[in-house]
Amino acid sequence: MSDVVDVSATAGSSQPTSPAGAVKAVPLRHPWRWIAAVIVLLVAAELIYTIVTAKTLRWDIVGRYLFQGLILNGVGLTIELTAIAMAIGVALGIVLAVMRLSPNPVVAGASWFYIWFFRGTPVLVQIFFWYNLNSLFPQGAGLDIPGTAIGFHLDTNTLVPPIVAVILGLGLNEAAYMAEIVRAGIISVEHGQTEAAQALGMRRLQVMRRIVLPQAMRVIIPPTGNETISMLKTSSLAFIAAVPELFTRSEQISSSNFDIIELLFVASIWYLFMTSLLTFGQYYVERYFARGAQRELPLTPLQRFRRMLFTFHAPPAAAAIAAASAVDQRGDGP
Amino acid sequence: MTAAPMVKAEAVHKRFGRLEVLRGIDLEVQPREVMCLIGPSGSGKSTFLRCINHLEKIDAGRLSVDGELVGYAQRGDKLYELPDGEVCRKRSEIGMVFQRFNLFPHMTALENVIEAPIHVKGEARSAAEQRGRQLLGRVGLADKVDCYPNQISGGQQQRVAIARALAMQPKLMLFDEPTSALDPELVGEVLDAMRALALDGMTMIVVTHEMGFAREVGDSLVFMDGGVIVEAGAPREVLAKPRHERTKSFLSKVL
């Protein structure tokens, strides 16, 4: 409150003196910035123009398939695969991270081994492995009561259909990465927090759940958003198991009508749209977990936009105060 | 005084690797007593304080609070460390205030205060909130109830930390250099809150460099150096005419 008053006071008092005797300061000019910007814009325009006007690229076909039923089903399945694989990754990742920090060397070692194995082999190989599990266990799995014919039996391909193979491959691989992200978050929380919670009589798991993890979230969220975006795209590997997600669908269609590039465009447009939504959502999740870390929460894009409009239309004196109080806004000018 | 001591330490030893931090501490703190622990850094005073609520494990000796060993059970001539749950129950009876406040930054002042009553003691939220507001009022922060720790000053944060410890209705309060991380002008408000607590009859052990507080509020003063108690007695006497050379040279530097 008081510093806002100060700003207006100094602005008011400096006004009468400035026109008379003050020496004007001219900021350094940056001609090369303008030249660089023009070059970048020209190259970008040329590139876009070439692609958009290419005779061989038929935009009407892109438009026709963009909202076609099979493609939309594929988009739905891509979202499903991403959500389930990330859920497995995050849940298992938290367990692995806590295990990794356990004082029990066997428990910590098991977690280390898991991460070593699943991070050390390609996810494509892992998906293929689950897809071909039948070759490893041709007898399947089941329960039999010895000496009788009673029991039930499932062969491996019923137990692990292609979509389950893909989810296992993506989810178990992701858990290895998430474990390291969560662990980094946990060790970023000051030890004094644990001590203060213990001194109040909180049990180990309570300390983790109520005190440490909520604070670790601030460190965990940004890379997790990154992983989710990455997962959305990696889910296209489901193609090798013929699981009909977005990329598989677009490939299937283009293999029948040979509009290969057009359908790749369709898939790319959808992937870009979904990753944009995720980027947007991540901003709000980060903002939520910033409680108590920053004195004031950062503005949402909408608030920022409103503040900008308000500043432009405000009378000069009010605009000066608004600009002074919204320092962050000046920070991201071009 | 016939009452059993609130804290009783007998030949407490503690080592960090090869370094022997506590080399046989014996002392008693009576109920309602305010004991101040002073000494140079590295003398083991903070470590001893942290042993009292088992934030540090002891290597030998006995340490009991309100007649019950902390963190261990004795069978024969050996002490066996207790499982987490038992240690937590005992800790919940002992309040602790840290040098760096250690408030939970993702919770408001009130949420900090009611966290343990609700999740450790299982109190109803409404009752805990009502008492939390009372406690924050008592340390002069009735208007900061909904502030996050980083929105208030260090002195205010430390007073929230005191209220947070008091919310568990402890039998004993441990203060680990509670004013050392504060700007000089904020020290007074924290000491005032502690003085009020002492007047209410709380048993307190205070590791401090505030000799004025030790003289006015303390019932006893203990000077530690090199992991042993060098000198103990009434604060005014120890501060005015220390008997040991080590005490004299330490006091001549800090007074």
Coordinates of C-alpha atoms in Angstrom, one line a residue:
Chain A
M1 CA 0.0 0.0 0.0
S2 CA 2.5 2.5 1.2
D3 CA 4.9 2.1 -1.8
V4 CA 2.1 2.8 -4.2
V5 CA 1.5 6.1 -2.4
D6 CA 5.2 6.8 -2.6
V7 CA 5.3 6.3 -6.3
S8 CA 2.5 8.7 -6.9
A9 CA 4.0 11.2 -4.6
T10 CA 7.4 11.2 -6.3
A11 CA 5.7 11.2 -9.7
G12 CA 3.7 14.3 -8.6
S13 CA 6.7 16.1 -7.2
S14 CA 9.0 15.5 -10.1
Q15 CA 6.5 16.7 -12.6
P16 CA 7.0 20.5 -12.1
T17 CA 10.8 20.3 -12.1
S18 CA 11.3 18.0 -15.2
P19 CA 10.4 20.2 -18.1
A20 CA 12.5 23.2 -17.0
G21 CA 16.0 22.1 -16.1
A22 CA 16.2 18.3 -16.6
V23 CA 18.6 16.8 -19.2
K24 CA 16.8 14.3 -21.4
A25 CA 18.3 10.8 -21.6
V26 CA 18.1 9.0 -24.9
P27 CA 18.2 5.2 -24.7
L28 CA 20.7 3.3 -27.0
R29 CA 19.3 2.5 -30.4
H30 CA 19.4 -1.2 -31.5
P31 CA 19.2 -1.2 -35.4
W32 CA 20.5 -4.8 -35.6
R33 CA 17.6 -6.1 -33.6
W34 CA 15.3 -4.7 -36.2
I35 CA 17.3 -6.1 -39.1
A36 CA 17.4 -9.5 -37.4
A37 CA 13.7 -9.5 -36.9
V38 CA 13.0 -8.6 -40.5
I39 CA 15.2 -11.4 -41.7
V40 CA 13.5 -14.0 -39.4
L41 CA 10.1 -12.9 -40.5
L42 CA 11.0 -13.0 -44.2
V43 CA 12.4 -16.6 -43.9
A44 CA 9.3 -17.7 -41.9
A45 CA 6.9 -16.1 -44.5
E46 CA 8.7 -17.7 -47.4
L47 CA 8.6 -21.2 -45.7
I48 CA 5.0 -20.9 -44.9
Y49 CA 4.1 -19.6 -48.3
T50 CA 6.0 -22.5 -50.0
I51 CA 4.2 -25.2 -47.9
V52 CA 0.7 -23.6 -48.1
T53 CA 0.8 -23.0 -51.8
A54 CA 2.4 -26.3 -52.8
K55 CA 0.4 -27.8 -55.6
T56 CA 0.8 -31.3 -54.3
L57 CA -0.6 -30.4 -50.9
R58 CA -4.4 -30.4 -51.1
W59 CA -5.9 -28.5 -48.2
D60 CA -9.4 -29.6 -49.0
I61 CA -8.4 -33.1 -48.2
V62 CA -6.8 -32.0 -44.9
G63 CA -10.0 -30.2 -44.1
R64 CA -12.2 -33.1 -45.0
Y65 CA -10.3 -35.6 -42.8
L66 CA -9.7 -33.2 -39.9
F67 CA -13.1 -33.9 -38.3
Q68 CA -13.7 -37.3 -39.8
G69 CA -15.2 -39.9 -37.4
L70 CA -12.2 -42.3 -37.5
I71 CA -9.7 -39.5 -36.9
L72 CA -11.9 -38.2 -34.0
N73 CA -12.0 -41.7 -32.5
G74 CA -8.2 -41.8 -32.8
V75 CA -7.9 -38.5 -31.0
G76 CA -10.1 -39.9 -28.2
L77 CA -7.9 -43.0 -27.9
T78 CA -4.7 -40.9 -27.9
I79 CA -6.0 -38.9 -25.0
E80 CA -7.1 -42.1 -23.2
L81 CA -3.7 -43.8 -23.7
T82 CA -1.9 -40.6 -22.5
A83 CA -4.0 -40.2 -19.4
I84 CA -3.8 -43.9 -18.4
A85 CA -0.1 -44.2 -19.1
M86 CA 0.7 -41.0 -17.2
A87 CA -1.5 -42.1 -14.3
I88 CA 0.5 -45.3 -14.0
G89 CA 3.7 -43.4 -14.5
V90 CA 2.9 -40.8 -11.7
A91 CA 1.5 -43.3 -9.2
L92 CA 4.3 -45.8 -9.7
G93 CA 6.9 -43.0 -9.9
I94 CA 5.9 -41.6 -6.5
V95 CA 6.2 -45.1 -5.0
L96 CA 9.6 -45.7 -6.6
A97 CA 10.8 -42.3 -5.5
V98 CA 9.9 -42.9 -1.9
M99 CA 11.4 -46.4 -2.1
R100 CA 14.6 -44.9 -3.5
L101 CA 14.9 -42.7 -0.5
S102 CA 14.2 -45.5 1.9
P103 CA 16.8 -46.3 4.6
N104 CA 16.3 -50.0 3.7
P105 CA 19.1 -50.8 1.1
V106 CA 17.1 -53.7 -0.5
V107 CA 14.0 -51.5 -1.1
A108 CA 16.2 -48.6 -2.3
G109 CA 18.1 -51.0 -4.5
A110 CA 15.0 -52.5 -6.1
S111 CA 13.9 -49.0 -7.1
W112 CA 17.3 -48.3 -8.4
F113 CA 17.2 -51.5 -10.5
Y114 CA 13.8 -50.7 -11.9
I115 CA 14.8 -47.2 -13.0
W116 CA 18.1 -48.6 -14.4
F117 CA 16.2 -51.2 -16.5
F118 CA 13.2 -49.2 -17.7
R119 CA 15.2 -46.0 -18.4
G120 CA 17.9 -48.0 -20.1
T121 CA 15.9 -49.7 -22.8
P122 CA 14.0 -48.0 -25.6
V123 CA 10.2 -47.7 -25.0
L124 CA 9.6 -49.1 -28.5
V125 CA 11.4 -52.3 -27.5
Q126 CA 9.4 -52.4 -24.2
I127 CA 6.0 -52.0 -26.0
F128 CA 7.1 -54.8 -28.5
F129 CA 8.1 -57.0 -25.5
W130 CA 4.6 -56.7 -23.9
Y131 CA 3.0 -57.2 -27.3
N132 CA 4.9 -60.4 -27.8
L133 CA 4.6 -61.7 -24.2
N134 CA 2.8 -64.7 -25.7
S135 CA 6.1 -66.0 -27.0
L136 CA 7.6 -65.9 -23.5
F137 CA 4.6 -67.5 -21.8
P138 CA 2.8 -69.6 -24.4
Q139 CA 1.1 -71.5 -21.7
G140 CA -0.7 -68.4 -20.4
A141 CA -1.6 -67.9 -16.8
G142 CA -4.4 -69.2 -14.5
L143 CA -5.4 -71.1 -11.5
D144 CA -5.7 -74.8 -11.4
I145 CA -6.6 -77.1 -8.5
P146 CA -4.0 -79.9 -8.8
G147 CA -5.4 -83.4 -9.6
T148 CA -8.8 -82.1 -10.8
A149 CA -10.0 -80.6 -14.0
I150 CA -11.3 -77.6 -12.0
G151 CA -9.7 -74.2 -12.7
F152 CA -9.6 -71.4 -15.1
H153 CA -7.0 -70.6 -17.7
L154 CA -6.4 -67.6 -19.8
D155 CA -3.9 -67.5 -22.6
T156 CA -1.4 -64.7 -22.7
N157 CA -3.0 -62.9 -25.7
T158 CA -6.4 -62.6 -23.9
L159 CA -4.6 -61.4 -20.8
V160 CA -2.5 -58.8 -22.6
P161 CA -4.4 -57.6 -25.6
P162 CA -2.5 -55.0 -27.8
I163 CA -3.9 -52.0 -26.0
V164 CA -2.8 -53.3 -22.6
A165 CA 0.6 -54.0 -24.1
V166 CA 0.9 -50.4 -25.2
I167 CA -0.3 -49.0 -21.9
L168 CA 2.1 -51.2 -19.9
G169 CA 5.0 -50.3 -22.2
L170 CA 4.3 -46.5 -22.0
G171 CA 3.3 -46.5 -18.3
L172 CA 6.1 -48.6 -16.9
N173 CA 8.7 -46.7 -18.9
E174 CA 7.2 -43.4 -17.7
A175 CA 7.3 -44.5 -14.1
A176 CA 11.1 -44.7 -14.3
Y177 CA 11.4 -41.0 -15.4
M178 CA 8.7 -39.8 -13.0
A179 CA 10.5 -41.5 -10.1
E180 CA 13.5 -39.3 -10.7
I181 CA 11.4 -36.2 -11.1
V182 CA 9.5 -36.9 -7.9
R183 CA 12.8 -37.7 -6.0
A184 CA 14.3 -34.4 -7.2
G185 CA 11.2 -32.7 -5.8
I186 CA 11.3 -34.4 -2.5
I187 CA 15.0 -33.7 -1.8
S188 CA 14.4 -30.0 -2.8
V189 CA 12.3 -29.5 0.3
E190 CA 14.3 -28.2 3.2
H191 CA 15.0 -30.8 5.9
G192 CA 13.8 -28.3 8.6
Q193 CA 10.3 -28.9 7.3
T194 CA 10.5 -32.6 8.1
E195 CA 11.9 -31.8 11.5
A196 CA 9.2 -29.3 12.3
A197 CA 6.6 -31.8 11.3
Q198 CA 8.2 -34.6 13.3
A199 CA 8.5 -32.4 16.4
L200 CA 4.7 -31.9 16.2
G201 CA 4.4 -35.7 16.5
M202 CA 3.5 -36.4 12.8
R203 CA 4.3 -39.9 11.5
R204 CA 6.7 -40.5 8.7
L205 CA 4.0 -41.1 6.0
Q206 CA 2.0 -38.1 7.3
V207 CA 5.1 -35.9 7.0
M208 CA 5.5 -37.1 3.5
R209 CA 1.9 -36.6 2.4
R210 CA 0.9 -33.5 4.3
I211 CA 4.2 -31.5 4.4
V212 CA 6.9 -32.7 2.0
L213 CA 5.0 -33.7 -1.2
P214 CA 2.8 -30.5 -1.4
Q215 CA 6.0 -28.5 -1.3
A216 CA 7.8 -30.8 -3.7
M217 CA 4.9 -30.3 -6.2
R218 CA 6.3 -26.9 -7.2
V219 CA 9.5 -28.6 -8.4
I220 CA 7.6 -31.7 -9.8
I221 CA 4.9 -30.0 -11.9
P222 CA 6.9 -28.3 -14.7
P223 CA 8.8 -31.5 -15.7
T224 CA 5.7 -33.6 -15.3
G225 CA 3.9 -31.3 -17.7
N226 CA 6.8 -31.8 -20.0
E227 CA 6.5 -35.5 -19.7
T228 CA 2.7 -35.4 -20.4
I229 CA 3.3 -33.5 -23.6
S230 CA 6.0 -36.0 -24.5
M231 CA 3.7 -38.9 -23.7
L232 CA 1.0 -37.5 -25.9
K233 CA 3.3 -37.8 -28.8
T234 CA 5.1 -41.1 -27.8
S235 CA 1.6 -42.7 -27.6
S236 CA 1.9 -42.8 -31.4
L237 CA 4.2 -45.8 -31.0
A238 CA 0.9 -47.7 -30.4
F239 CA 1.1 -47.9 -34.2
I240 CA 3.3 -50.9 -34.0
A241 CA 0.7 -52.8 -32.0
A242 CA -2.1 -51.6 -34.4
V243 CA -3.9 -49.9 -31.6
P244 CA -6.1 -47.4 -33.5
E245 CA -5.1 -44.1 -31.9
L246 CA -4.6 -40.9 -33.9
F247 CA -1.5 -41.7 -35.8
T248 CA -2.5 -45.3 -36.5
R249 CA -5.8 -44.0 -37.9
S250 CA -4.2 -41.5 -40.1
E251 CA -1.8 -44.1 -41.4
Q252 CA -4.6 -46.6 -42.1
I253 CA -6.5 -44.0 -44.0
S254 CA -3.5 -42.8 -46.1
S255 CA -2.5 -46.3 -46.9
S256 CA -5.9 -46.8 -48.6
N257 CA -6.2 -43.4 -50.4
F258 CA -2.4 -42.4 -50.7
D259 CA -3.0 -38.9 -49.4
I260 CA 0.0 -39.4 -47.1
I261 CA 1.1 -35.9 -46.5
E262 CA -2.4 -34.6 -46.0
L263 CA -3.1 -37.1 -43.3
L264 CA 0.2 -36.4 -41.6
F265 CA -0.9 -32.8 -41.5
V266 CA -4.2 -33.8 -40.0
A267 CA -2.4 -35.8 -37.3
S268 CA 0.1 -33.0 -36.7
I269 CA -2.7 -30.4 -36.3
W270 CA -4.4 -32.5 -33.7
Y271 CA -1.2 -33.2 -31.8
L272 CA -0.3 -29.4 -31.8
F273 CA -3.8 -28.6 -30.6
M274 CA -3.7 -31.1 -27.7
T275 CA -0.1 -30.1 -26.6
S276 CA -1.2 -26.4 -26.7
L277 CA -4.1 -27.2 -24.4
L278 CA -1.7 -29.1 -22.0
T279 CA 0.7 -26.1 -22.0
F280 CA -2.2 -23.9 -21.0
G281 CA -3.4 -26.3 -18.3
Q282 CA 0.1 -26.6 -16.8
Y283 CA 0.2 -22.9 -16.3
Y284 CA -2.8 -23.0 -14.0
V285 CA -1.6 -26.1 -12.1
E286 CA 1.7 -24.4 -11.5
R287 CA 0.0 -21.3 -10.3
Y288 CA -2.1 -23.3 -7.8
F289 CA 1.0 -24.9 -6.2
A290 CA 2.9 -21.6 -6.0
R291 CA 0.7 -20.7 -3.0
G292 CA 3.0 -19.4 -0.3
A293 CA 6.1 -19.5 -2.5
Q294 CA 5.5 -16.1 -4.0
R295 CA 4.1 -13.1 -2.2
E296 CA 1.5 -12.6 -4.9
L297 CA 0.4 -15.2 -7.4
P298 CA 1.4 -14.4 -11.0
L299 CA -1.3 -13.1 -13.2
T300 CA -3.2 -15.5 -15.4
P301 CA -3.0 -14.7 -19.2
L302 CA -6.6 -13.3 -19.0
Q303 CA -5.8 -11.1 -16.1
R304 CA -2.6 -9.9 -17.8
F305 CA -4.6 -9.1 -21.0
R306 CA -7.1 -7.1 -19.0
R307 CA -4.4 -5.3 -17.1
M308 CA -2.8 -4.3 -20.4
L309 CA -6.0 -2.9 -21.8
F310 CA -6.6 -1.1 -18.6
T311 CA -3.2 0.5 -18.7
F312 CA -3.5 1.7 -22.2
H313 CA -6.8 3.4 -21.7
A314 CA -6.1 4.9 -18.3
P315 CA -5.3 8.6 -18.0
P316 CA -1.5 9.3 -17.8
A317 CA -1.1 9.6 -14.0
A318 CA -3.1 6.5 -13.3
A319 CA -1.2 4.7 -16.1
A320 CA 2.1 5.5 -14.5
I321 CA 1.0 4.0 -11.2
A322 CA -0.4 1.0 -12.9
A323 CA 2.8 0.5 -14.8
A324 CA 4.9 0.8 -11.7
S325 CA 2.8 -1.7 -9.8
A326 CA 2.8 -4.2 -12.6
V327 CA 6.5 -4.5 -13.0
D328 CA 6.3 -8.1 -14.3
Q329 CA 4.3 -6.9 -17.3
R330 CA 7.1 -4.7 -18.5
G331 CA 9.4 -7.7 -18.2
D332 CA 7.8 -9.6 -21.2
G333 CA 7.6 -6.8 -23.7
P334 CA 9.3 -7.6 -27.0
Chain B
M1 CA 10.2 -29.4 45.7
T2 CA 8.6 -32.8 45.8
A3 CA 7.2 -32.9 42.3
A4 CA 9.0 -35.3 39.9
P5 CA 11.3 -33.4 37.4
M6 CA 9.8 -32.6 34.0
V7 CA 13.1 -33.4 32.3
K8 CA 15.8 -35.7 33.7
A9 CA 19.1 -36.3 31.9
E10 CA 21.5 -38.9 33.2
A11 CA 25.0 -39.3 31.6
V12 CA 23.7 -38.5 28.1
H13 CA 26.2 -39.2 25.4
K14 CA 26.0 -38.4 21.7
R15 CA 28.5 -38.8 18.9
F16 CA 28.4 -37.8 15.2
G17 CA 30.9 -40.3 13.7
R18 CA 34.1 -39.8 15.6
L19 CA 33.1 -36.4 17.0
E20 CA 31.8 -36.8 20.6
V21 CA 29.2 -33.9 20.8
L22 CA 27.7 -34.7 24.2
R23 CA 30.1 -36.3 26.8
G24 CA 27.8 -37.0 29.7
I25 CA 25.1 -34.5 30.4
D26 CA 23.3 -34.7 33.8
L27 CA 20.5 -32.2 34.6
E28 CA 17.0 -31.8 35.9
V29 CA 14.3 -29.4 34.9
Q30 CA 11.5 -29.0 37.4
P31 CA 7.9 -28.4 36.2
R32 CA 7.3 -24.6 35.6
E33 CA 11.0 -24.0 35.5
V34 CA 12.6 -21.9 32.7
M35 CA 16.1 -23.1 32.0
C36 CA 18.4 -21.2 29.7
L37 CA 21.2 -23.0 28.0
I38 CA 24.2 -20.9 26.9
G39 CA 27.6 -21.7 25.4
P40 CA 29.8 -21.2 22.4
S41 CA 28.7 -22.7 19.1
G42 CA 29.6 -26.3 18.8
S43 CA 29.3 -26.8 22.6
G44 CA 26.5 -29.3 22.1
K45 CA 23.6 -27.2 23.5
S46 CA 21.4 -27.4 20.4
T47 CA 22.2 -31.1 20.0
F48 CA 21.2 -31.8 23.6
L49 CA 17.9 -29.9 23.0
R50 CA 17.2 -32.0 19.9
C51 CA 17.9 -35.2 21.9
I52 CA 15.2 -34.3 24.3
N53 CA 12.5 -34.9 21.7
H54 CA 14.4 -37.6 19.9
L55 CA 15.2 -35.6 16.7
E56 CA 18.7 -36.9 17.5
K57 CA 19.3 -40.4 18.8
I58 CA 21.4 -40.7 21.9
D59 CA 24.2 -43.2 22.2
A60 CA 24.2 -43.8 25.9
G61 CA 22.6 -42.5 29.0
R62 CA 18.9 -41.9 29.9
L63 CA 16.7 -39.0 29.0
S64 CA 13.2 -38.8 30.3
V65 CA 10.4 -36.3 30.0
D66 CA 7.6 -36.3 32.6
G67 CA 9.0 -39.6 34.0
E68 CA 9.0 -41.5 30.7
L69 CA 12.0 -42.2 28.5
V70 CA 11.9 -40.5 25.2
G71 CA 12.4 -42.7 22.1
Y72 CA 13.5 -45.7 24.1
A73 CA 12.2 -48.4 26.4
Q74 CA 14.5 -49.9 29.0
R75 CA 14.7 -53.7 29.4
G76 CA 17.4 -54.8 31.8
D77 CA 20.4 -52.6 31.4
K78 CA 19.8 -51.8 27.8
L79 CA 17.7 -49.1 26.0
Y80 CA 15.7 -50.3 23.0
E81 CA 14.7 -47.7 20.4
L82 CA 10.9 -47.5 20.1
P83 CA 9.0 -47.6 16.7
D84 CA 7.9 -44.5 14.9
G85 CA 4.4 -44.4 16.3
E86 CA 5.5 -44.5 20.0
V87 CA 8.2 -41.8 19.4
C88 CA 5.5 -39.6 17.7
R89 CA 3.1 -39.9 20.7
K90 CA 5.9 -38.8 23.0
R91 CA 7.0 -36.0 20.7
S92 CA 3.4 -34.6 20.5
E93 CA 3.7 -33.7 24.2
I94 CA 6.8 -31.7 23.6
G95 CA 6.7 -28.4 21.7
M96 CA 9.7 -27.1 19.8
V97 CA 10.5 -23.8 18.3
F98 CA 13.4 -23.6 15.7
Q99 CA 15.9 -21.0 14.9
R100 CA 14.8 -20.8 11.3
F101 CA 11.0 -20.9 12.2
N102 CA 10.3 -23.8 9.9
L103 CA 6.7 -22.8 9.3
F104 CA 5.0 -24.8 6.5
P105 CA 5.2 -22.3 3.6
H106 CA 2.2 -23.8 1.7
M107 CA -0.2 -23.2 4.6
T108 CA -1.6 -20.0 6.1
A109 CA -0.7 -19.1 9.7
L110 CA -4.0 -20.7 11.0
E111 CA -3.4 -23.8 8.9
N112 CA 0.1 -24.1 10.3
V113 CA -1.4 -24.0 13.8
I114 CA -4.2 -26.4 13.3
E115 CA -2.3 -29.0 11.2
A116 CA -1.1 -31.1 14.1
P117 CA -4.2 -30.9 16.3
I118 CA -6.3 -32.2 13.5
H119 CA -4.0 -34.8 11.9
V120 CA -2.1 -36.0 15.0
K121 CA -4.6 -35.6 17.8
G122 CA -7.7 -36.1 15.6
E123 CA -9.4 -32.9 16.9
A124 CA -12.5 -31.6 15.0
R125 CA -11.6 -28.9 12.5
S126 CA -14.0 -26.3 14.0
A127 CA -12.7 -26.8 17.5
A128 CA -9.1 -26.7 16.3
E129 CA -9.7 -23.5 14.3
Q130 CA -11.3 -21.8 17.2
R131 CA -8.4 -22.5 19.5
G132 CA -5.9 -21.7 16.7
R133 CA -7.4 -18.3 16.4
Q134 CA -7.2 -17.8 20.2
L135 CA -3.6 -18.9 20.2
L136 CA -2.7 -16.6 17.4
G137 CA -4.5 -13.8 19.2
R138 CA -2.4 -14.5 22.3
V139 CA 0.8 -14.0 20.4
G140 CA -0.6 -10.8 19.0
L141 CA -1.3 -12.0 15.4
A142 CA -5.1 -12.0 15.4
D143 CA -5.0 -10.0 12.1
K144 CA -2.5 -12.3 10.4
V145 CA -4.5 -15.5 10.6
D146 CA -4.9 -16.0 6.8
C147 CA -1.4 -14.8 5.8
Y148 CA 1.1 -17.2 4.3
P149 CA 4.5 -17.3 6.2
N150 CA 6.3 -15.3 3.5
Q151 CA 3.8 -12.5 3.8
I152 CA 4.8 -11.7 7.4
S153 CA 8.0 -10.6 9.1
G154 CA 10.5 -13.0 10.8
G155 CA 9.3 -12.0 14.3
Q156 CA 5.7 -12.7 13.3
Q157 CA 6.7 -16.0 11.8
Q158 CA 8.4 -17.1 14.9
R159 CA 5.3 -16.1 17.0
V160 CA 3.2 -18.3 14.6
A161 CA 5.7 -21.1 15.3
I162 CA 5.2 -20.6 19.0
A163 CA 1.4 -20.7 18.6
R164 CA 1.8 -23.8 16.4
A165 CA 3.8 -25.6 19.2
L166 CA 1.3 -24.5 21.9
A167 CA -1.6 -25.8 19.9
M168 CA -0.6 -29.4 20.9
Q169 CA -0.9 -28.4 24.5
P170 CA 2.6 -29.5 25.3
K171 CA 4.0 -30.2 28.8
L172 CA 7.4 -28.8 27.8
M173 CA 8.6 -26.3 25.3
L174 CA 12.0 -26.4 23.7
F175 CA 13.4 -23.2 22.1
D176 CA 16.4 -23.6 19.8
E177 CA 18.0 -20.1 19.5
P178 CA 14.5 -18.7 18.7
T179 CA 15.8 -15.1 18.1
S180 CA 19.1 -15.7 16.3
A181 CA 17.7 -15.5 12.8
L182 CA 15.8 -12.3 13.5
D183 CA 16.6 -8.7 12.7
P184 CA 17.5 -6.9 16.0
E185 CA 14.3 -4.8 16.1
L186 CA 12.2 -8.0 15.9
V187 CA 13.8 -9.8 18.8
G188 CA 11.8 -8.1 21.4
E189 CA 8.4 -9.2 20.2
V190 CA 9.4 -12.9 20.3
L191 CA 11.0 -12.6 23.7
D192 CA 7.8 -10.9 24.9
A193 CA 5.7 -13.9 23.8
M194 CA 8.2 -16.3 25.5
R195 CA 8.1 -14.2 28.7
A196 CA 4.3 -14.4 28.7
L197 CA 4.5 -18.1 28.3
A198 CA 6.9 -18.4 31.2
L199 CA 4.6 -16.3 33.4
D200 CA 1.8 -18.8 32.5
G201 CA 3.9 -21.5 34.1
M202 CA 5.1 -23.4 31.1
T203 CA 8.2 -25.5 31.5
M204 CA 10.8 -24.2 29.1
I205 CA 14.3 -25.0 28.0
V206 CA 15.8 -22.2 26.0
V207 CA 19.0 -22.3 24.0
T208 CA 19.8 -18.6 23.6
H209 CA 22.4 -15.9 23.3
E210 CA 20.0 -13.3 24.9
M211 CA 21.6 -12.9 28.3
G212 CA 19.1 -10.2 29.3
F213 CA 16.3 -12.7 28.8
A214 CA 18.2 -15.4 30.7
R215 CA 18.7 -13.0 33.6
E216 CA 15.1 -11.7 33.8
V217 CA 13.0 -14.7 32.9
G218 CA 15.3 -17.7 33.5
D219 CA 15.0 -19.7 36.8
S220 CA 18.3 -21.4 36.0
L221 CA 21.2 -21.0 33.7
V222 CA 23.4 -23.7 32.3
F223 CA 26.7 -23.0 30.6
M224 CA 27.9 -25.8 28.3
D225 CA 31.2 -26.1 26.5
G226 CA 32.8 -29.1 24.7
G227 CA 29.9 -31.4 25.3
V228 CA 29.7 -31.0 29.1
I229 CA 28.0 -28.8 31.6
V230 CA 30.7 -26.4 32.9
E231 CA 28.6 -24.4 35.3
A232 CA 25.0 -24.2 36.4
G233 CA 23.1 -22.1 38.8
A234 CA 20.8 -19.1 39.3
P235 CA 21.2 -16.8 36.2
R236 CA 22.0 -13.7 38.2
E237 CA 24.8 -15.4 40.1
V238 CA 26.3 -17.2 37.1
L239 CA 26.2 -14.0 35.0
A240 CA 27.5 -11.7 37.8
K241 CA 30.2 -13.9 39.3
P242 CA 31.0 -17.0 37.2
R243 CA 33.2 -19.5 39.0
H244 CA 34.9 -21.2 36.1
E245 CA 37.5 -19.6 33.8
R246 CA 35.7 -20.9 30.7
T247 CA 32.5 -19.3 31.8
K248 CA 34.3 -16.1 32.5
S249 CA 36.0 -15.8 29.2
F250 CA 32.7 -16.7 27.3
L251 CA 30.7 -14.2 29.2
S252 CA 33.3 -11.5 28.8
K253 CA 32.9 -11.9 25.0
V254 CA 29.1 -11.9 24.8
L255 CA 28.1 -9.5 27.6

